[in-house]
PDB file of C-alpha atoms and ligand atoms in Angstrom:
ATOM      1  CA  UNK A  21      36.166 -16.493   8.007  1.00  0.00           C
ATOM      2  CA  UNK A  22      39.175 -16.834   5.682  1.00  0.00           C
ATOM      3  CA  UNK A  23      37.111 -15.317   2.850  1.00  0.00           C
ATOM      4  CA  UNK A  24      36.710 -12.127   4.888  1.00  0.00           C
ATOM      5  CA  UNK A  25      40.483 -11.476   4.488  1.00  0.00           C
ATOM      6  CA  UNK A  26      40.814 -10.348   8.092  1.00  0.00           C
ATOM      7  CA  UNK A  27      44.122  -9.343   9.646  1.00  0.00           C
ATOM      8  CA  UNK A  28      46.134 -12.280  10.973  1.00  0.00           C
ATOM      9  CA  UNK A  29      45.578 -10.976  14.503  1.00  0.00           C
ATOM     10  CA  UNK A  30      41.804 -11.333  14.292  1.00  0.00           C
ATOM     11  CA  UNK A  31      41.907 -14.473  12.153  1.00  0.00           C
ATOM     12  CA  UNK A  32      44.058 -16.145  14.835  1.00  0.00           C
ATOM     13  CA  UNK A  33      41.740 -15.086  17.643  1.00  0.00           C
ATOM     14  CA  UNK A  34      38.704 -16.431  15.772  1.00  0.00           C
ATOM     15  CA  UNK A  35      40.474 -19.677  15.078  1.00  0.00           C
ATOM     16  CA  UNK A  36      41.288 -20.005  18.788  1.00  0.00           C
ATOM     17  CA  UNK A  37      37.593 -19.491  19.567  1.00  0.00           C
ATOM     18  CA  UNK A  38      36.922 -22.560  17.454  1.00  0.00           C
ATOM     19  CA  UNK A  39      34.180 -21.086  15.280  1.00  0.00           C
ATOM     20  CA  UNK A  40      33.892 -23.080  12.070  1.00  0.00           C
ATOM     21  CA  UNK A  41      32.243 -20.336  10.019  1.00  0.00           C
ATOM     22  CA  UNK A  42      30.486 -16.991  10.379  1.00  0.00           C
ATOM     23  CA  UNK A  43      26.800 -17.110  11.190  1.00  0.00           C
ATOM     24  CA  UNK A  44      24.443 -15.844   8.448  1.00  0.00           C
ATOM     25  CA  UNK A  45      24.145 -12.348   9.970  1.00  0.00           C
ATOM     26  CA  UNK A  46      27.943 -12.186  10.307  1.00  0.00           C
ATOM     27  CA  UNK A  47      28.395 -13.214   6.649  1.00  0.00           C
ATOM     28  CA  UNK A  48      25.919 -10.575   5.570  1.00  0.00           C
ATOM     29  CA  UNK A  49      27.026  -7.704   7.803  1.00  0.00           C
ATOM     30  CA  UNK A  50      30.820  -7.969   8.121  1.00  0.00           C
ATOM     31  CA  UNK A  51      31.825  -7.353   4.459  1.00  0.00           C
ATOM     32  CA  UNK A  52      29.567  -4.288   4.241  1.00  0.00           C
ATOM     33  CA  UNK A  53      30.736  -2.932   7.588  1.00  0.00           C
ATOM     34  CA  UNK A  54      34.378  -3.437   6.527  1.00  0.00           C
ATOM     35  CA  UNK A  55      33.627  -1.261   3.484  1.00  0.00           C
ATOM     36  CA  UNK A  56      32.510   1.478   5.861  1.00  0.00           C
ATOM     37  CA  UNK A  57      28.825   1.213   4.982  1.00  0.00           C
ATOM     38  CA  UNK A  58      25.992   2.014   7.383  1.00  0.00           C
ATOM     39  CA  UNK A  59      23.878  -0.999   8.296  1.00  0.00           C
ATOM     40  CA  UNK A  60      20.451  -1.988   9.508  1.00  0.00           C
ATOM     41  CA  UNK A  61      20.742  -5.605  10.580  1.00  0.00           C
ATOM     42  CA  UNK A  62      17.990  -7.892  11.750  1.00  0.00           C
ATOM     43  CA  UNK A  63      18.570 -11.365  13.176  1.00  0.00           C
ATOM     44  CA  UNK A  64      17.051 -13.308  16.004  1.00  0.00           C
ATOM     45  CA  UNK A  65      18.569 -13.634  19.464  1.00  0.00           C
ATOM     46  CA  UNK A  66      21.581 -15.939  19.618  1.00  0.00           C
ATOM     47  CA  UNK A  67      22.552 -15.466  15.971  1.00  0.00           C
ATOM     48  CA  UNK A  68      25.934 -13.864  16.656  1.00  0.00           C
ATOM     49  CA  UNK A  69      25.142 -10.177  16.234  1.00  0.00           C
ATOM     50  CA  UNK A  70      27.824  -9.077  18.721  1.00  0.00           C
ATOM     51  CA  UNK A  71      30.715 -10.314  16.592  1.00  0.00           C
ATOM     52  CA  UNK A  72      28.941  -9.021  13.478  1.00  0.00           C
ATOM     53  CA  UNK A  73      29.755  -5.494  14.684  1.00  0.00           C
ATOM     54  CA  UNK A  74      32.838  -6.201  16.820  1.00  0.00           C
ATOM     55  CA  UNK A  75      34.822  -7.934  14.049  1.00  0.00           C
ATOM     56  CA  UNK A  76      34.662  -4.897  11.688  1.00  0.00           C
ATOM     57  CA  UNK A  77      35.389  -2.546  14.599  1.00  0.00           C
ATOM     58  CA  UNK A  78      38.423  -4.529  15.794  1.00  0.00           C
ATOM     59  CA  UNK A  79      39.624  -4.953  12.218  1.00  0.00           C
ATOM     60  CA  UNK A  80      39.510  -1.192  11.719  1.00  0.00           C
ATOM     61  CA  UNK A  81      41.405  -0.607  14.976  1.00  0.00           C
ATOM     62  CA  UNK A  82      44.079  -3.151  14.013  1.00  0.00           C
ATOM     63  CA  UNK A  83      44.452  -1.882  10.413  1.00  0.00           C
ATOM     64  CA  UNK A  84      44.634   1.745  11.532  1.00  0.00           C
ATOM     65  CA  UNK A  85      47.005   0.826  14.361  1.00  0.00           C
ATOM     66  CA  UNK A  86      44.986   2.434  17.160  1.00  0.00           C
ATOM     67  CA  UNK A  87      47.419   3.085  20.003  1.00  0.00           C
ATOM     68  CA  UNK A  88      46.981   4.791  23.343  1.00  0.00           C
ATOM     69  CA  UNK A  89      48.282   8.381  23.477  1.00  0.00           C
ATOM     70  CA  UNK A  90      51.799   8.214  25.001  1.00  0.00           C
ATOM     71  CA  UNK A  91      51.113  10.929  27.566  1.00  0.00           C
ATOM     72  CA  UNK A  92      47.366  10.979  27.896  1.00  0.00           C
ATOM     73  CA  UNK A  93      47.246  13.850  30.359  1.00  0.00           C
ATOM     74  CA  UNK A  94      49.294  16.070  28.019  1.00  0.00           C
ATOM     75  CA  UNK A  95      47.003  15.490  25.037  1.00  0.00           C
ATOM     76  CA  UNK A  96      44.274  17.843  23.954  1.00  0.00           C
ATOM     77  CA  UNK A  97      40.849  16.582  24.985  1.00  0.00           C
ATOM     78  CA  UNK A  98      39.861  15.897  21.365  1.00  0.00           C
ATOM     79  CA  UNK A  99      42.821  13.544  20.769  1.00  0.00           C
ATOM     80  CA  UNK A 100      41.844  11.510  23.836  1.00  0.00           C
ATOM     81  CA  UNK A 101      38.188  11.172  22.924  1.00  0.00           C
ATOM     82  CA  UNK A 102      36.791   7.704  22.150  1.00  0.00           C
ATOM     83  CA  UNK A 103      36.463   6.734  18.492  1.00  0.00           C
ATOM     84  CA  UNK A 104      33.754   4.107  18.795  1.00  0.00           C
ATOM     85  CA  UNK A 105      30.524   4.022  20.774  1.00  0.00           C
ATOM     86  CA  UNK A 106      28.259   1.037  21.358  1.00  0.00           C
ATOM     87  CA  UNK A 107      24.794   1.590  22.843  1.00  0.00           C
ATOM     88  CA  UNK A 108      23.258  -1.390  24.648  1.00  0.00           C
ATOM     89  CA  UNK A 109      19.999  -1.780  26.592  1.00  0.00           C
ATOM     90  CA  UNK A 110      21.292  -3.157  29.909  1.00  0.00           C
ATOM     91  CA  UNK A 111      24.320  -3.256  32.166  1.00  0.00           C
ATOM     92  CA  UNK A 112      24.589  -7.015  31.610  1.00  0.00           C
ATOM     93  CA  UNK A 113      24.676  -6.609  27.829  1.00  0.00           C
ATOM     94  CA  UNK A 114      27.162  -3.742  27.983  1.00  0.00           C
ATOM     95  CA  UNK A 115      29.480  -5.867  30.135  1.00  0.00           C
ATOM     96  CA  UNK A 116      29.005  -8.878  27.871  1.00  0.00           C
ATOM     97  CA  UNK A 117      29.938  -6.844  24.780  1.00  0.00           C
ATOM     98  CA  UNK A 118      33.025  -5.499  26.540  1.00  0.00           C
ATOM     99  CA  UNK A 119      34.073  -9.015  27.551  1.00  0.00           C
ATOM    100  CA  UNK A 120      33.662 -10.193  23.961  1.00  0.00           C
ATOM    101  CA  UNK A 121      35.699  -7.195  22.757  1.00  0.00           C
ATOM    102  CA  UNK A 122      38.482  -7.920  25.264  1.00  0.00           C
ATOM    103  CA  UNK A 123      38.569 -11.520  24.063  1.00  0.00           C
ATOM    104  CA  UNK A 124      39.257 -10.564  20.428  1.00  0.00           C
ATOM    105  CA  UNK A 125      40.863  -7.094  20.439  1.00  0.00           C
ATOM    106  CA  UNK A 126      44.551  -6.272  21.012  1.00  0.00           C
ATOM    107  CA  UNK A 127      45.199  -4.977  24.547  1.00  0.00           C
ATOM    108  CA  UNK A 128      46.266  -1.593  23.086  1.00  0.00           C
ATOM    109  CA  UNK A 129      42.699  -1.077  21.866  1.00  0.00           C
ATOM    110  CA  UNK A 130      41.243   0.089  25.152  1.00  0.00           C
ATOM    111  CA  UNK A 131      37.597   0.019  26.179  1.00  0.00           C
ATOM    112  CA  UNK A 132      35.203   0.900  28.954  1.00  0.00           C
ATOM    113  CA  UNK A 133      31.659  -0.121  29.805  1.00  0.00           C
ATOM    114  CA  UNK A 134      29.459   2.493  31.515  1.00  0.00           C
ATOM    115  CA  UNK A 135      26.053   1.761  33.024  1.00  0.00           C
ATOM    116  CA  UNK A 136      23.761   2.890  35.787  1.00  0.00           C
ATOM    117  CA  UNK A 137      23.583   1.472  39.293  1.00  0.00           C
ATOM    118  CA  UNK A 138      27.200   2.248  40.246  1.00  0.00           C
ATOM    119  CA  UNK A 139      28.652   5.574  41.410  1.00  0.00           C
ATOM    120  CA  UNK A 140      29.273   7.846  38.413  1.00  0.00           C
ATOM    121  CA  UNK A 141      32.677   8.865  39.859  1.00  0.00           C
ATOM    122  CA  UNK A 142      33.896   5.377  39.029  1.00  0.00           C
ATOM    123  CA  UNK A 143      33.218   6.053  35.352  1.00  0.00           C
ATOM    124  CA  UNK A 144      34.772   9.528  35.547  1.00  0.00           C
ATOM    125  CA  UNK A 145      37.972   7.949  36.904  1.00  0.00           C
ATOM    126  CA  UNK A 146      38.011   5.206  34.277  1.00  0.00           C
ATOM    127  CA  UNK A 147      37.454   7.755  31.495  1.00  0.00           C
ATOM    128  CA  UNK A 148      40.736   9.436  32.465  1.00  0.00           C
ATOM    129  CA  UNK A 149      42.444   6.379  30.921  1.00  0.00           C
ATOM    130  CA  UNK A 150      41.069   7.571  27.548  1.00  0.00           C
ATOM    131  CA  UNK A 151      39.303   4.382  26.376  1.00  0.00           C
ATOM    132  CA  UNK A 152      39.077   4.175  22.573  1.00  0.00           C
ATOM    133  CA  UNK A 153      35.819   2.257  22.645  1.00  0.00           C
ATOM    134  CA  UNK A 154      32.981   3.105  25.029  1.00  0.00           C
ATOM    135  CA  UNK A 155      30.078   0.711  25.514  1.00  0.00           C
ATOM    136  CA  UNK A 156      27.142   1.864  27.553  1.00  0.00           C
ATOM    137  CA  UNK A 157      23.511   2.101  28.421  1.00  0.00           C
ATOM    138  CA  UNK A 158      21.918   5.302  27.050  1.00  0.00           C
ATOM    139  CA  UNK A 159      20.942   6.842  30.415  1.00  0.00           C
ATOM    140  CA  UNK A 160      24.356   6.657  32.075  1.00  0.00           C
ATOM    141  CA  UNK A 161      26.128   7.547  28.841  1.00  0.00           C
ATOM    142  CA  UNK A 162      24.091  10.711  28.565  1.00  0.00           C
ATOM    143  CA  UNK A 163      24.833  11.601  32.203  1.00  0.00           C
ATOM    144  CA  UNK A 164      28.567  11.189  31.598  1.00  0.00           C
ATOM    145  CA  UNK A 165      28.531  12.879  28.184  1.00  0.00           C
ATOM    146  CA  UNK A 166      26.952  15.930  29.790  1.00  0.00           C
ATOM    147  CA  UNK A 167      30.220  16.519  31.698  1.00  0.00           C
ATOM    148  CA  UNK A 168      33.811  17.266  30.691  1.00  0.00           C
ATOM    149  CA  UNK A 169      34.669  13.596  31.302  1.00  0.00           C
ATOM    150  CA  UNK A 170      33.367  12.286  27.985  1.00  0.00           C
ATOM    151  CA  UNK A 171      33.627  14.020  24.627  1.00  0.00           C
ATOM    152  CA  UNK A 172      31.624  12.250  21.907  1.00  0.00           C
ATOM    153  CA  UNK A 173      32.720  14.538  19.085  1.00  0.00           C
ATOM    154  CA  UNK A 174      35.414  12.094  17.969  1.00  0.00           C
ATOM    155  CA  UNK A 175      33.097   9.128  17.425  1.00  0.00           C
ATOM    156  CA  UNK A 176      33.707   7.553  14.016  1.00  0.00           C
ATOM    157  CA  UNK A 177      31.862   4.299  14.567  1.00  0.00           C
ATOM    158  CA  UNK A 178      28.454   3.991  16.250  1.00  0.00           C
ATOM    159  CA  UNK A 179      26.624   0.767  17.042  1.00  0.00           C
ATOM    160  CA  UNK A 180      23.112   0.556  18.421  1.00  0.00           C
ATOM    161  CA  UNK A 181      22.822  -3.018  19.679  1.00  0.00           C
ATOM    162  CA  UNK A 182      19.537  -4.696  20.572  1.00  0.00           C
ATOM    163  CA  UNK A 183      17.732  -1.562  19.410  1.00  0.00           C
ATOM    164  CA  UNK A 184      14.306  -3.114  20.012  1.00  0.00           C
ATOM    165  CA  UNK A 185      15.161  -3.733  23.670  1.00  0.00           C
ATOM    166  CA  UNK A 186      16.466  -0.189  24.058  1.00  0.00           C
ATOM    167  CA  UNK A 187      13.178   1.228  22.783  1.00  0.00           C
ATOM    168  CA  UNK A 188      11.195  -1.199  24.991  1.00  0.00           C
ATOM    169  CA  UNK A 189      13.101   0.251  27.952  1.00  0.00           C
ATOM    170  CA  UNK A 190      12.114   3.778  27.036  1.00  0.00           C
ATOM    171  CA  UNK A 191      15.548   4.906  25.839  1.00  0.00           C
ATOM    172  CA  UNK A 192      14.359   6.594  22.619  1.00  0.00           C
ATOM    173  CA  UNK A 193      14.769  10.158  23.873  1.00  0.00           C
ATOM    174  CA  UNK A 194      18.146   9.427  25.473  1.00  0.00           C
ATOM    175  CA  UNK A 195      19.340   7.848  22.219  1.00  0.00           C
ATOM    176  CA  UNK A 196      18.160  10.855  20.236  1.00  0.00           C
ATOM    177  CA  UNK A 197      20.040  13.175  22.606  1.00  0.00           C
ATOM    178  CA  UNK A 198      23.202  11.085  22.300  1.00  0.00           C
ATOM    179  CA  UNK A 199      22.936  11.181  18.494  1.00  0.00           C
ATOM    180  CA  UNK A 200      22.928  14.983  18.666  1.00  0.00           C
ATOM    181  CA  UNK A 201      26.313  14.886  20.431  1.00  0.00           C
ATOM    182  CA  UNK A 202      27.953  12.799  17.687  1.00  0.00           C
ATOM    183  CA  UNK A 203      29.568  13.965  14.457  1.00  0.00           C
ATOM    184  CA  UNK A 204      27.258  13.435  11.470  1.00  0.00           C
ATOM    185  CA  UNK A 205      30.236  12.066   9.519  1.00  0.00           C
ATOM    186  CA  UNK A 206      30.546   8.537  10.916  1.00  0.00           C
ATOM    187  CA  UNK A 207      29.680   4.903  10.314  1.00  0.00           C
ATOM    188  CA  UNK A 208      26.422   3.830  11.947  1.00  0.00           C
ATOM    189  CA  UNK A 209      25.080   0.340  12.528  1.00  0.00           C
ATOM    190  CA  UNK A 210      21.794  -0.657  14.075  1.00  0.00           C
ATOM    191  CA  UNK A 211      21.194  -4.250  15.204  1.00  0.00           C
ATOM    192  CA  UNK A 212      17.858  -5.589  16.348  1.00  0.00           C
ATOM    193  CA  UNK A 213      16.021  -8.879  16.664  1.00  0.00           C
ATOM    194  CA  UNK A 214      12.800  -7.223  15.482  1.00  0.00           C
ATOM    195  CA  UNK A 215      12.006  -4.186  13.359  1.00  0.00           C
ATOM    196  CA  UNK A 216       8.965  -2.283  14.580  1.00  0.00           C
ATOM    197  CA  UNK A 217       7.797   0.983  12.973  1.00  0.00           C
ATOM    198  CA  UNK A 218       9.467   2.798  15.917  1.00  0.00           C
ATOM    199  CA  UNK A 219      12.845   1.255  15.077  1.00  0.00           C
ATOM    200  CA  UNK A 220      12.447   2.169  11.418  1.00  0.00           C
ATOM    201  CA  UNK A 221      11.731   5.737  12.504  1.00  0.00           C
ATOM    202  CA  UNK A 222      14.864   5.759  14.666  1.00  0.00           C
ATOM    203  CA  UNK A 223      16.819   4.277  11.776  1.00  0.00           C
ATOM    204  CA  UNK A 224      15.523   6.965   9.438  1.00  0.00           C
TER     205      UNK A 224
HETATM  206  P1  ADP B 318      22.848 -12.180  19.506  1.00  0.00           P
HETATM  207  O1  ADP B 318      23.406 -10.840  19.873  1.00  0.00           O
HETATM  208  O2  ADP B 318      22.463 -12.249  18.066  1.00  0.00           O
HETATM  209  O3  ADP B 318      21.728 -12.595  20.419  1.00  0.00           O
HETATM  210  P2  ADP B 318      25.420 -13.196  20.399  1.00  0.00           P
HETATM  211  O4  ADP B 318      26.311 -12.264  19.666  1.00  0.00           O
HETATM  212  O5  ADP B 318      25.236 -12.947  21.848  1.00  0.00           O
HETATM  213  O6  ADP B 318      23.993 -13.281  19.676  1.00  0.00           O
HETATM  214  O7  ADP B 318      25.990 -14.668  20.137  1.00  0.00           O
HETATM  215  C1  ADP B 318      25.363 -15.808  20.668  1.00  0.00           C
HETATM  216  C2  ADP B 318      26.397 -16.928  20.882  1.00  0.00           C
HETATM  217  O8  ADP B 318      26.908 -17.392  19.629  1.00  0.00           O
HETATM  218  C3  ADP B 318      27.606 -16.486  21.687  1.00  0.00           C
HETATM  219  O9  ADP B 318      27.889 -17.480  22.645  1.00  0.00           O
HETATM  220  C4  ADP B 318      28.713 -16.393  20.660  1.00  0.00           C
HETATM  221  O10 ADP B 318      29.983 -16.629  21.224  1.00  0.00           O
HETATM  222  C5  ADP B 318      28.330 -17.462  19.670  1.00  0.00           C
HETATM  223  N1  ADP B 318      28.859 -17.233  18.303  1.00  0.00           N
HETATM  224  C6  ADP B 318      29.097 -16.024  17.731  1.00  0.00           C
HETATM  225  N2  ADP B 318      29.566 -16.173  16.479  1.00  0.00           N
HETATM  226  C7  ADP B 318      29.631 -17.518  16.238  1.00  0.00           C
HETATM  227  C8  ADP B 318      30.045 -18.314  15.118  1.00  0.00           C
HETATM  228  N3  ADP B 318      30.467 -17.760  13.996  1.00  0.00           N
HETATM  229  N4  ADP B 318      29.954 -19.656  15.228  1.00  0.00           N
HETATM  230  C9  ADP B 318      29.512 -20.213  16.380  1.00  0.00           C
HETATM  231  N5  ADP B 318      29.112 -19.533  17.477  1.00  0.00           N
HETATM  232  C10 ADP B 318      29.161 -18.192  17.414  1.00  0.00           C
HETATM  233 MG1   MG B 319      23.051  -9.324  21.008  1.00  0.00          MG
END
């Protein structure tokens, strides 16, 4: 981890977690992601893919000094929009990613997980806090993004996690619709345990 030259904030958090070294997918993905490159990353379940995309995201937030807007309600909608979006196949995974993020990110770097199965008003209310990072399942994300509550035009960093599972769950069309709401100028990373022809088509 020392060779990655991470900020002391993140280096300290990783040391506290007690990880001796990055996993192979982390070693491969993190330096490229830190350079701002797009990535297609394949590694089996349990290989540490979550931190492979969260470490570069948190590092960017720390280096750029992401801070909440002082008077959120007075800001223009565009300055309150989230800067990073993570797509995940299930509510459980979305919550797990957010927990991992909260463990390693500074409290000022705010986040929200959105997923189906709970009243949408709950997510509308939480979005008023202007989270910088939104993690969600494609269906609920699309429902929320279709309203004034979530503006995806400020997304600079997109992660598609467990892409194979998202396609297995029939989320291809929802993902394609979400992609149309994002700026084309952004960093994009796709993580999957397997790479089927369908995933390569999505990647393309
Ligand atoms: P994947 O998404 O590839 O299935 P996860 O990101 O969920 O894998 O990680 C699996 C487990 O490995 C988690 O418990 C995580 O905390 C742990 N882990 C992540 N990075 C490391 C590391 N560098 N060394 C040891 N364990 C790690
Ligand atoms: Mg994973």
